[in-house]
Coordinates of C-alpha atoms in Angstrom, one line a residue:
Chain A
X10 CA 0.0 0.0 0.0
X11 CA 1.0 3.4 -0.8
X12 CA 1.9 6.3 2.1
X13 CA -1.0 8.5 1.3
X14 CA -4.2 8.1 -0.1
X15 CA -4.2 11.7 -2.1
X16 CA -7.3 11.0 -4.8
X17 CA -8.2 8.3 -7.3
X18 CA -6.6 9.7 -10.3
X19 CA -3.3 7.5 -9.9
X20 CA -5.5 4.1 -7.9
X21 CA -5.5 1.0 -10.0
X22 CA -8.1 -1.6 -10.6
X23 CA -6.1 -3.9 -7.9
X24 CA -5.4 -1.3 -5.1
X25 CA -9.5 -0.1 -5.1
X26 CA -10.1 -3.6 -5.2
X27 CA -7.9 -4.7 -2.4
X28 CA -10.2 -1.4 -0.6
X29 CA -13.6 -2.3 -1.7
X30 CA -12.2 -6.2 -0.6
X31 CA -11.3 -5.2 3.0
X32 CA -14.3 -2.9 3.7
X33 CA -16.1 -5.4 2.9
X34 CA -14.8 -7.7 5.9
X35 CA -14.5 -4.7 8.3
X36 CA -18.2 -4.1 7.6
X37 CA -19.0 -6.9 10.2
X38 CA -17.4 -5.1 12.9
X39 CA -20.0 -2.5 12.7
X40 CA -23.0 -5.3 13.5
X41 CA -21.4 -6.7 17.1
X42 CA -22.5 -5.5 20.6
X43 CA -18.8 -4.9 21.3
X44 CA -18.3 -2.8 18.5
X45 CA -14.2 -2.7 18.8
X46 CA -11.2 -4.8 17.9
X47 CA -7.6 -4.2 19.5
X48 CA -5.6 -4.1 15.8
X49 CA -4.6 -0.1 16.0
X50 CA -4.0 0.1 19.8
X51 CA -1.2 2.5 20.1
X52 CA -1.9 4.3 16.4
X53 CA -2.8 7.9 16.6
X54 CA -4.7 9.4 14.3
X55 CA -5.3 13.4 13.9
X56 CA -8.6 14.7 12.0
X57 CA -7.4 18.7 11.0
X58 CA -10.5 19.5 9.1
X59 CA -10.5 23.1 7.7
X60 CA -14.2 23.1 6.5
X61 CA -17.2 22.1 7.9
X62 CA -17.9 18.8 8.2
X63 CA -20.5 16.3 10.0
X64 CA -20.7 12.5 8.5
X65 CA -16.8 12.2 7.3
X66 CA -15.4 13.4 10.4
X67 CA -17.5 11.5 12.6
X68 CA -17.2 8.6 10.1
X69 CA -13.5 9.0 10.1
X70 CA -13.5 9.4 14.0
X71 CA -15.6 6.1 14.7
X72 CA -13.6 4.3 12.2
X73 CA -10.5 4.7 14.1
X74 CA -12.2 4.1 17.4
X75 CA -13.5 0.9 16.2
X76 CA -9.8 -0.1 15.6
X77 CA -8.8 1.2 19.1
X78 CA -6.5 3.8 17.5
X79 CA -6.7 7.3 19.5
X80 CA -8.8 9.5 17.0
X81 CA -8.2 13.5 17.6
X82 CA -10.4 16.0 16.0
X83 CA -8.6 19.2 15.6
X84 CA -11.2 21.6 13.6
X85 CA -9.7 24.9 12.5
X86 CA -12.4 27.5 14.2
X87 CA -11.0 26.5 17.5
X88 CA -7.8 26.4 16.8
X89 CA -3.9 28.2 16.4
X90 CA -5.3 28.8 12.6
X91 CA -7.4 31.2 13.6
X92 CA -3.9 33.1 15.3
X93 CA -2.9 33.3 11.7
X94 CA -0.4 29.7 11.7
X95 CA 0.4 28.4 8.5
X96 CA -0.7 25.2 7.1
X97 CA 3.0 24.4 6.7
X98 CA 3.6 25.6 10.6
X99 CA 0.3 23.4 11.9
X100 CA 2.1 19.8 10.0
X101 CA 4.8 20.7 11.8
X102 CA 3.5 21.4 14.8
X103 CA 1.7 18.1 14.8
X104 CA 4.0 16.0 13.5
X105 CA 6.6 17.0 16.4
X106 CA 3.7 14.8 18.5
X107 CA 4.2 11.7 16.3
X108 CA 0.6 11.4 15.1
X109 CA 0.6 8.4 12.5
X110 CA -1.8 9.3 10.2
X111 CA -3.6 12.8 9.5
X112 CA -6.8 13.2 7.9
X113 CA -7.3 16.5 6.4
X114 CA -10.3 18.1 4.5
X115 CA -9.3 21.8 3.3
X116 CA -10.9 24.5 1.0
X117 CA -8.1 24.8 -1.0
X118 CA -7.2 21.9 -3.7
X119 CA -3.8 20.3 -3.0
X120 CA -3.3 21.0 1.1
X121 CA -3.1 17.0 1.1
X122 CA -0.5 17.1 -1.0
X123 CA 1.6 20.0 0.1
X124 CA 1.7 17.9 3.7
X125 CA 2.5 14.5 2.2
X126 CA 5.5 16.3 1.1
X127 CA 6.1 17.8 4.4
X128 CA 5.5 15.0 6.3
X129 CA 6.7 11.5 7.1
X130 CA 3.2 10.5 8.7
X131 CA 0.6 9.1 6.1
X132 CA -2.1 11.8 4.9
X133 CA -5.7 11.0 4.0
X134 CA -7.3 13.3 1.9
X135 CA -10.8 13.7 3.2
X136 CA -11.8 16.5 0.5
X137 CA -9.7 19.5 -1.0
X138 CA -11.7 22.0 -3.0
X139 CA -12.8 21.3 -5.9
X140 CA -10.8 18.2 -6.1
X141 CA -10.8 15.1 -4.7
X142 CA -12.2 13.3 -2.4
X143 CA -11.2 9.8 -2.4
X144 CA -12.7 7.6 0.4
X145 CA -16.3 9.3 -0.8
X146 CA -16.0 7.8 -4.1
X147 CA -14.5 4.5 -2.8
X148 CA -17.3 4.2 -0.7
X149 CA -19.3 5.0 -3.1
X150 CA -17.8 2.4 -5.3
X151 CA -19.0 -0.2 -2.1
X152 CA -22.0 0.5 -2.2
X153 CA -22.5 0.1 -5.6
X154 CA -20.9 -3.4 -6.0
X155 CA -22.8 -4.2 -3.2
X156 CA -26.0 -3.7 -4.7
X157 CA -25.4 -4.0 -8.3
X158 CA -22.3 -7.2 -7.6
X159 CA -20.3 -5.4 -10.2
X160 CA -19.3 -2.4 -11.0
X161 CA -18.2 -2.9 -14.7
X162 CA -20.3 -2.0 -17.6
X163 CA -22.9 -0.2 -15.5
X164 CA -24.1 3.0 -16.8
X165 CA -23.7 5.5 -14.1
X166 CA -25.5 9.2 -14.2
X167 CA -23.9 11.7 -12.0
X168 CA -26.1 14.6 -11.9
X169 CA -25.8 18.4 -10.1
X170 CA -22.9 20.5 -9.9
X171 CA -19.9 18.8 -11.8
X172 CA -17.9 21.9 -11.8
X173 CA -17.6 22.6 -8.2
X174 CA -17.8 18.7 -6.9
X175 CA -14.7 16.6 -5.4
X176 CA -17.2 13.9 -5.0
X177 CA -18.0 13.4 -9.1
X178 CA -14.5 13.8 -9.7
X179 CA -13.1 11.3 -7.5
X180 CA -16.0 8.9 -8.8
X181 CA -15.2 9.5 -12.6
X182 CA -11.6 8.4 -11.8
X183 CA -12.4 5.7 -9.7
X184 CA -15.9 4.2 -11.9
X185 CA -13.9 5.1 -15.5
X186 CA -11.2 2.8 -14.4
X187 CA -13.4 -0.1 -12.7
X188 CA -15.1 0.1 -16.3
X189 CA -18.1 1.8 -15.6
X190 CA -19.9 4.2 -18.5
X191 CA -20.5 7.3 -16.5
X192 CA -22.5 10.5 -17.5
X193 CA -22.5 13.9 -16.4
X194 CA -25.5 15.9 -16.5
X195 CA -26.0 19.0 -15.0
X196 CA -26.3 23.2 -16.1
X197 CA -24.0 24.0 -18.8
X198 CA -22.2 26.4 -16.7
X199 CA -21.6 24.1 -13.8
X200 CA -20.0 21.1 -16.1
X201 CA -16.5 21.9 -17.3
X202 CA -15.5 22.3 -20.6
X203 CA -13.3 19.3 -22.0
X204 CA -14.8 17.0 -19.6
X205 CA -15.2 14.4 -21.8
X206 CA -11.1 13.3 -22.1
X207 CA -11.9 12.4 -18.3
X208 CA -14.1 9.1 -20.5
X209 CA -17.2 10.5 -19.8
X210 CA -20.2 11.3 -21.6
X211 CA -22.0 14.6 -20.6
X212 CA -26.1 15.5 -21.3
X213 CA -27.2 18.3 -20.2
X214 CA -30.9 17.1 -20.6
X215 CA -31.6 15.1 -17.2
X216 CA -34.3 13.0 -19.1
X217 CA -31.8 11.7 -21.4
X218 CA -29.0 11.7 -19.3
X219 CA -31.4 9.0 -17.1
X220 CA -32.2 6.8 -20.1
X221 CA -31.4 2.9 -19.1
X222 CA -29.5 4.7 -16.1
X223 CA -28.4 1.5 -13.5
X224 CA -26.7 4.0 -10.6
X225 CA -28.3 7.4 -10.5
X226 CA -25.4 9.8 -8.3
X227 CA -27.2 12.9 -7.4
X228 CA -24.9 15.5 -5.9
X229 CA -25.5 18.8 -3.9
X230 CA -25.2 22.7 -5.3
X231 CA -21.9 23.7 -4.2
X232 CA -23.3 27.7 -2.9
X233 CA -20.1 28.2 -1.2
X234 CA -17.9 27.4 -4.0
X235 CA -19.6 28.7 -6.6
X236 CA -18.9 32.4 -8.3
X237 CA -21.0 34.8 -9.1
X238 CA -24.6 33.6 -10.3
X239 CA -24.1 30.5 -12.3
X240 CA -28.2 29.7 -12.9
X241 CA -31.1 32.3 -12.2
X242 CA -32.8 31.0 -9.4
X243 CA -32.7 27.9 -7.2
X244 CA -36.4 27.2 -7.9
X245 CA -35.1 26.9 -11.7
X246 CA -32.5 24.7 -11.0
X247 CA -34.8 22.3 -8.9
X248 CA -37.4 22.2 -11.7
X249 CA -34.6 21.3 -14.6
X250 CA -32.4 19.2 -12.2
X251 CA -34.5 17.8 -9.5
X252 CA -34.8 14.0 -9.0
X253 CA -38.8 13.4 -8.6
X254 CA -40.3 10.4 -8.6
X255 CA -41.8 10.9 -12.6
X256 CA -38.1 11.7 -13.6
X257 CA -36.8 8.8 -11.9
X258 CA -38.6 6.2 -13.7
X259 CA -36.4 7.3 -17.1
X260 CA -34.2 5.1 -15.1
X261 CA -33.7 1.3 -15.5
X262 CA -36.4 0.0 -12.9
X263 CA -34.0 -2.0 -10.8
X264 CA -31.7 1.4 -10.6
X265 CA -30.3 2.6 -7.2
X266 CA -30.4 6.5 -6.0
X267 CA -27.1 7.6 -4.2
X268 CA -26.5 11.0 -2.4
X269 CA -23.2 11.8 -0.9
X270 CA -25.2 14.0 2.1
X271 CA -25.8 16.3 2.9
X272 CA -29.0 16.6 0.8
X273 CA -31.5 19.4 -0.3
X274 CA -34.5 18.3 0.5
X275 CA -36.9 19.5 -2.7
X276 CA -33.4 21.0 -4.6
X277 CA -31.6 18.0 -6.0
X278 CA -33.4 15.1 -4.8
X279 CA -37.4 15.3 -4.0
X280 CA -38.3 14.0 -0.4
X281 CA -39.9 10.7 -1.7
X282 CA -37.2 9.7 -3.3
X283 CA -35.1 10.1 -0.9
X284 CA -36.4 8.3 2.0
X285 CA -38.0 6.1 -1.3
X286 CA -37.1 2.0 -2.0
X287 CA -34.1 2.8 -4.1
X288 CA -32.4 5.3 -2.4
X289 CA -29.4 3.6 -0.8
X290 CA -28.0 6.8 0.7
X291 CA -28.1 5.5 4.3
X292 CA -26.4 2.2 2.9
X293 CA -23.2 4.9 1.5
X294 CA -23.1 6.3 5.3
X295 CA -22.6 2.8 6.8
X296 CA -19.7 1.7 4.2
X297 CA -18.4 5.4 4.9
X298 CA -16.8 3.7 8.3
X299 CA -15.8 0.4 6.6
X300 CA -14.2 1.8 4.2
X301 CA -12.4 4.3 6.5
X302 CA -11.3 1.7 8.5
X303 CA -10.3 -0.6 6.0
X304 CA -7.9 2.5 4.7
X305 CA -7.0 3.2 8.2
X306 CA -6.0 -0.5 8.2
X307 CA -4.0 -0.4 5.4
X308 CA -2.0 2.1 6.0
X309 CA -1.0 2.0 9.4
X310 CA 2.5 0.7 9.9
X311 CA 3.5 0.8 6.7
X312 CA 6.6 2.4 6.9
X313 CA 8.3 0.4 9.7
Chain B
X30 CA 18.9 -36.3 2.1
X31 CA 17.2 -32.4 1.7
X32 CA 16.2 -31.5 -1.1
X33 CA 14.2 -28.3 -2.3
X34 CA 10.7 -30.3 -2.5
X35 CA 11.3 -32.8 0.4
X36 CA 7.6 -33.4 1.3
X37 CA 6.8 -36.3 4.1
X38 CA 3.0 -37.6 4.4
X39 CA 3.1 -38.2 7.7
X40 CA -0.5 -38.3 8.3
X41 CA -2.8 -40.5 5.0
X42 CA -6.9 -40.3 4.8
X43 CA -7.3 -43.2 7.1
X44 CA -5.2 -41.9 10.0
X45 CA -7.2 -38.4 9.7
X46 CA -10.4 -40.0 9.8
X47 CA -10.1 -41.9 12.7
X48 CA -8.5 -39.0 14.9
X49 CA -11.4 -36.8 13.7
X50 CA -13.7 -39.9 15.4
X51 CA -11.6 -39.5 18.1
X52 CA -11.8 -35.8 19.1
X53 CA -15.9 -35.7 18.0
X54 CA -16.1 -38.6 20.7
X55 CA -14.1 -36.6 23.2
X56 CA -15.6 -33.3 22.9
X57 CA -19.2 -35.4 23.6
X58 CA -18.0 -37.0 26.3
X59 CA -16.2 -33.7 28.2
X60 CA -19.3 -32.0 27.7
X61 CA -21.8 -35.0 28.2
X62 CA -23.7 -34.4 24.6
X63 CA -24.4 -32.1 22.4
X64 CA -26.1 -29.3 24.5
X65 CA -25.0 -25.6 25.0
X66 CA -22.3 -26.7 22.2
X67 CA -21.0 -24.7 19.2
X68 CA -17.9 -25.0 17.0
X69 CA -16.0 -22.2 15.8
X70 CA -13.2 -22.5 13.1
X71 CA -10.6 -20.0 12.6
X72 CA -10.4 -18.8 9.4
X73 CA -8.9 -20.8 7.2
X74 CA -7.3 -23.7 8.1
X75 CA -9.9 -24.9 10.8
X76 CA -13.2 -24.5 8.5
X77 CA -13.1 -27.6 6.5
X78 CA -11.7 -29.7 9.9
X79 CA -14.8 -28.0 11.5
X80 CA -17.3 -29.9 9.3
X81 CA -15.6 -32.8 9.6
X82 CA -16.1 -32.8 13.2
X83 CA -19.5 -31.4 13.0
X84 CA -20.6 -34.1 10.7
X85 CA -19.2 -36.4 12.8
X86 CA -20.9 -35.2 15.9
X87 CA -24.4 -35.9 13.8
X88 CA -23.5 -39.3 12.9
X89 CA -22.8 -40.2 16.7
X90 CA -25.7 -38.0 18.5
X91 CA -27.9 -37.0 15.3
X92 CA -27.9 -33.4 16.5
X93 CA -26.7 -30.3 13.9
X94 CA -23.6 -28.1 16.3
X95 CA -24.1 -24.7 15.4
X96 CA -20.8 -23.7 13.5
X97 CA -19.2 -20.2 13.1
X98 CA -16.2 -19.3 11.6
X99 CA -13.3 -16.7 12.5
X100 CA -11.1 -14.4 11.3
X101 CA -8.2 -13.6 13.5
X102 CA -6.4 -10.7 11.2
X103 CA -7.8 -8.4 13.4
X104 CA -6.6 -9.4 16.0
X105 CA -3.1 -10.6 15.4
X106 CA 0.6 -9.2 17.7
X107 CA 1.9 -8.2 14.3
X108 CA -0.8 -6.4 12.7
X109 CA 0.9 -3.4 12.9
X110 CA 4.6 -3.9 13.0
X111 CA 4.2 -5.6 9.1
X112 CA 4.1 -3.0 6.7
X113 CA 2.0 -5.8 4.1
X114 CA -1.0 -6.4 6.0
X115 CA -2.5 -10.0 5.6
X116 CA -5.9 -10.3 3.6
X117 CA -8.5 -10.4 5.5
X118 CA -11.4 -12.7 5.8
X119 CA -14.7 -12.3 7.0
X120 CA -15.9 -13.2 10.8
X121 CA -19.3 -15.0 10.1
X122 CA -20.5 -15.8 14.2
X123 CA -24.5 -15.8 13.1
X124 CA -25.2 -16.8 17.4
X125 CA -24.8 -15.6 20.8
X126 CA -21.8 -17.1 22.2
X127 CA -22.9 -16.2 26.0
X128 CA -23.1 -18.9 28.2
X129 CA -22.0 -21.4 25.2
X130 CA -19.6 -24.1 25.4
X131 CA -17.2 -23.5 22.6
X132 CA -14.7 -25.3 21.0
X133 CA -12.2 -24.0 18.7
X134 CA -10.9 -25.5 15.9
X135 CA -7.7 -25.4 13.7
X136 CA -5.8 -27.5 11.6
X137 CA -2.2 -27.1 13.0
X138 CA -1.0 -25.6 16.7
X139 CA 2.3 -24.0 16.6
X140 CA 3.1 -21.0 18.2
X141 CA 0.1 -20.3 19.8
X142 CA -0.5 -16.6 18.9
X143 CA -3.0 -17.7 16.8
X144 CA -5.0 -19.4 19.6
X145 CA -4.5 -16.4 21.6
X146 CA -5.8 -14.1 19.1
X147 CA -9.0 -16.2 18.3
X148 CA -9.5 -16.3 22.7
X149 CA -9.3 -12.6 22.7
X150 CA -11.9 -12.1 19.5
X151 CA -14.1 -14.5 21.3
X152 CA -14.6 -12.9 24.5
X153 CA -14.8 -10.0 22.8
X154 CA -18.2 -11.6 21.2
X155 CA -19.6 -12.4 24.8
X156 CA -18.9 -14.7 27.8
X157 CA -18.9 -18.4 27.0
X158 CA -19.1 -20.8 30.0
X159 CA -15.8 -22.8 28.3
X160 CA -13.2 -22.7 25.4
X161 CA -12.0 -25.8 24.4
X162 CA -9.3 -25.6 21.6
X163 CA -9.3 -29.0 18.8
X164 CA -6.6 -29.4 16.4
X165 CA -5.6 -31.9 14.2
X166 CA -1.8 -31.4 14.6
X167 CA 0.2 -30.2 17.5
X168 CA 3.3 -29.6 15.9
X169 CA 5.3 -28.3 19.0
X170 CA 7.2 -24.9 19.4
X171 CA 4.6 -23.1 21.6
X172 CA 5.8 -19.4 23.1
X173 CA 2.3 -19.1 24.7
X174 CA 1.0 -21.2 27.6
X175 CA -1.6 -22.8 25.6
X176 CA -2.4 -26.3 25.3
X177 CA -5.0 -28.0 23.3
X178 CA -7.4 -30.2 24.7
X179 CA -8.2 -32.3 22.0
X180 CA -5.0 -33.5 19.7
X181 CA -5.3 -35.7 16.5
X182 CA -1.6 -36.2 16.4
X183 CA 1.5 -34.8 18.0
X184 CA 4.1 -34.3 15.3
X185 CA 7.4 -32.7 16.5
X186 CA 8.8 -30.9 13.2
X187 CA 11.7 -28.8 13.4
X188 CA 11.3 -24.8 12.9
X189 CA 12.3 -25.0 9.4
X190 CA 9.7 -27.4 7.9
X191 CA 5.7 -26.3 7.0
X192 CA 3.1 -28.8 8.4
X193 CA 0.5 -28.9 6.0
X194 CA -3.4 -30.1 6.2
X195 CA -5.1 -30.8 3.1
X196 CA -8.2 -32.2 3.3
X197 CA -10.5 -33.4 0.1
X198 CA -12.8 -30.5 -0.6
X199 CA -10.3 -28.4 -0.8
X200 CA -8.8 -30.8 -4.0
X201 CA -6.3 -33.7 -3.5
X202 CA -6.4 -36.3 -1.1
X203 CA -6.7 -36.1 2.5
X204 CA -3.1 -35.7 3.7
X205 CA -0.8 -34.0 6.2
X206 CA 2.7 -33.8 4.8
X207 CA 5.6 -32.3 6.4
X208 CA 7.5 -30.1 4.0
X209 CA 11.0 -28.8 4.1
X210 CA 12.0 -25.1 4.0

C-alpha cells in the first residue's frame, strides 16, 4: 500500500479492489454489541478539518475508534489557525507529536498534498476543494458493487454541480477505471469544458441523461464554491435538475439513487425519493466507516 | 537427504479419519452431549476440519452443532509492526456465544499466537461458560501457555519445515505432509 491516499486519479483496478475487498470484511465489525477490535491500539490518528464537516469526520472518528486507535479531532475555528499559523507551521506542529496518520479536508485543492510532502506521517485526503475526495467515491464504489455485484459495464449518471464537486471527480476516476460508463448531467455552466477526455459522456438534458440509467449519483449545489450567479434561481435549477419520482422512472427500474449528504431536500433530490425504496444513501453512510477503517488498516505501519 | 521439494506424508486419509472420530467422541464425552455446544473454526485452516467434526458429531448424536467461523487478522501481535498487512477474511458468528460451550478449531498448533488471538476475538463476542481448543496437529514450538485439549496427532517438526493439512474439498487427497523449507 501506498503512504497516502491523495485522490483516485493514480488508484489502480487492484489497489481499489484490495479497498472495496477489506471494507467489505471490516463491515461486520460494525454489527457486534462490542463494536471494537484491539488491531490499531497504540496508532494515533489526527482529523485537521478546515471546512465544515458532519458525516466524514464523525465517520473517520468512529472508524478509528472501532480499531482502538486514539482519534483527535482538531477543527480549525478553534484552533492556532485562527492566530494566523500556517498550514505548513500546523504539520509541523503536529508532526513533532508523532501522530501516525492525518486526515485533512481543506478549501483549497492540494493541502493534502503539500503535507504529504512535508510529512513523514501518512495523509488521508478527506476532500480539497474542488478536487478530490477519495474515500467518498470508494465508498461509493461499495456501495454500488454491493448492490449491483459489479461495478463494470454499468451506466452511471452523476447529476448536479460537476464543476464545483470533489465527490463526481473522485467517482469518474475511480468508476472510468473499474469500467463503468459514466455521465455527467448538469447546467452547462456548472460542467467543465473538455470533460469528456476524463471518459465520460455529458447530457445536459436530465431525461436523457437517465435513459437505461443503472446508478443514478445525485450531488449537492456547491453555494459556497460557486462564483457569481451561475443559474437564475434555485427554484429553476430544482425544476430542470431535480430528481422526482416521474423523472426517476427514465431510469432502469432496478436502478439505485445515491446521495453523498448532505442533501436538499426538494433542490436535487425530491423528499420521496429520498427516503424512497431505491435510495441507498443511508447504505453509503454505513460503508463510509468500513471503508475508512479498511484504509485506516492499510495504512497504518506501513513504513516500519 | 534435503532437497528443495522434500515433502513427508506423515498423516494419509485413514489416520485423519479416525483422529477426527476420536476428538468428535471426546468433545461429547467432556461436555456430556451435544447441549449448549457450538464449534468455531478459525479462518482458514480450521473451516473444513470443523465440518468434519460437525458431521461427525451428527452421525454419533444425530444433532446439527451450530458452527461459526473466524477471522483472527484483526486481532493478530503483528498487525501493525508488518508494513504488508494480511488479507482479511470475513468473521461470520451468526449466534450468541454467551453462556456457550465452545470449541475451537484449527488444523495445526504451533506457536500459539494464533489461539491467543481467536480467545481474545471471542470474549470479545460475549462470555462463553468454556473454550476448548481442537486441532488436528500439534506440531510443538509453543511461546504461549496454551495447550490444546483435543489432539489428533503430536508431530514434533523442526522450525524449518511447514506442516500442511489438506483435506479433500479443498482438492487432492486427504493428507498431512511435512514439507521442508
Amino acid at each position: 500500500m501506498r503512504k497516502d491516499i491523495l485522490g483516485l486519479s493514480d488508484f489502480s483496478v487492484d489497489e481499489i479492489n484490495l479497498v472495496l475487498d477489506t471494507a467489505e470484511s471490516f463491515r461486520e465489525i460494525s454489527t457486534r454489541t462490542i463494536k471494537k477490535v484491539p488491531t490499531l491500539r497504540g496508532i494515533t490518528v489526527i482529523n485537521l478539518f478546515y471546512e465544515a464537516s458532519t458525516r466524514t469526520r464523525t465517520s473517520f472518528e468512529i472508524a478509528a475508534k472501532r480499531l482502538s486507535a486514539d482519534a483527535i479531532n482538531i477543527s480549525t475555528s478553534t484552533s492556532s489557525v485562527t492566530k494566523g499559523e500556517t498550514l505548513a507551521d500546523t504539520a509541523k506542529t503536529l508532526e513533532a507529536m508523532s501522530p501516525d496518520i492525518i486526515v485533512i479536508r481543506h478549501a483549497c485543492a492540494g493541502a493534502p498534498h503539500i503535507l504529504a510532502r512535508l510529512l513523514g506521517q501518512s495523509i488521508i485526503n478527506a476532500g480539497d476543494g474542488s478536487h478530490e475526495h477519495p474515500t467518498q467515491a470508494l465508498l461509493d464504489m461499495l456501495t454500488i458493487r454491493q448492490k449491483k455485484g459489479t461495478i463494470q459495464d454499468l451506466k452511471v449518471v452523476m447529476i448536479g454541480d460537476i464543476m464545483n464537486s470533489r465527490v463526481a471527480r473522485s467517482n469518474m476516476y475511480g468508476l472510468t477505471r473499474m469500467g463503468a460508463r459514466v455521465t455527467v448531467c448538469g447546467p452547462a455552466m456548472l460542467i467543465p469544458r473538455g470533460i469528456e477526455g476524463m471518459g465520460v459522456t455529458v447530457e445536459t438534458n436530465m431525461r436523457k441523461a437517465l435513459q437505461d440509467a443503472d446508478v443514478v449519483m445525485m450531488l449537492r449545489m456547491q453555494f459556497e464554491r460557486q462564483q457569481g450567479a451561475v443559474f437564475p434561481s434555485v427554484r429553476e435549477y430544482a425544476r430542470l435538475f431535480c430528481l422526482t419520482v416521474p423523472m426517476l422512472e427514465e431510469a432502469k427500474d432496478d436502478a439505485i439513487v445515491m446521495h453523498p449528504g448532505p442533501i436538499n431536500r426538494g433542490i436535487e433530490i425530491a423528499p420521496e425519493v429520498a427516503d424512497g425504496f431505491r435510495s441507498v444513501i443511508l447504505d453509503q453512510v454505513t460503508n463510509g466507516v468500513a471503508v475508512r477503517m479498511a484504509l485506516l488498516y492499510l495504512l497504518a505501519g506501513g513504513r516500519q | 537427504m534435503v532437497t528443495e521439494n522434500a515433502k513427508r506424508v506423515v498423516m494419509d486419509a485413514e489416520r485423519i479419519d479416525r483422529s477426527i472420530a476420536r476428538i468428535a467422541y471426546e468433545i461429547l464425552e467432556d461436555n456430556k452431549g451435544a447441549g449448549d455446544l457450538v464449534i468455531i473454526a478459525v479462518r482458514s485452516g480450521g473451516i473444513l476440519l470443523s465440518r468434519r467434526i460437525r458431521k461427525k458429531i451428527a452421525g454419533i448424536e444425530a444433532v446439527e452443532i451450530p458452527m461459526g467461523i473466524l477471522d483472527i487478522t484483526l486481532y493478530r501481535d503483528d498487525v501493525v509492526m508488518t508494513g504488508k498487512k494480511p488479507k482479511m477474511g470475513e468473521t461470520d458468528i451468526p449466534f450468541s456465544l454467551n453462556d456457550k460451550k465452545i470449541v475451537l478449531v484449527d488444523d495445526v498448533i504451533f506457536t500459539g499466537r494464533t489461539i491467543r488471538a481467536a480467545m481474545d476475538a471471542l470474549i470479545d463476542f460475549g462470555r462463553p461458560r468454556v473454550i476448548r481448543l481442537a486441532v488436528l496437529v500439534d506440531r510443538g514450538h509453543r511461546e504461549l501457555p496454551i495447550r490444546p485439549d483435543y489432539v489428533g496427532e503430536k508431530l514434533p517438526s523442526s522450525l524449518w519445515e511447514n506442516v500442511n493439512v489438506n483435506l479433500s474439498e479443498s482438492g487432492g487427497d486427504d493428507e498431512v505432509v511435512i514439507l521442508q523449507n
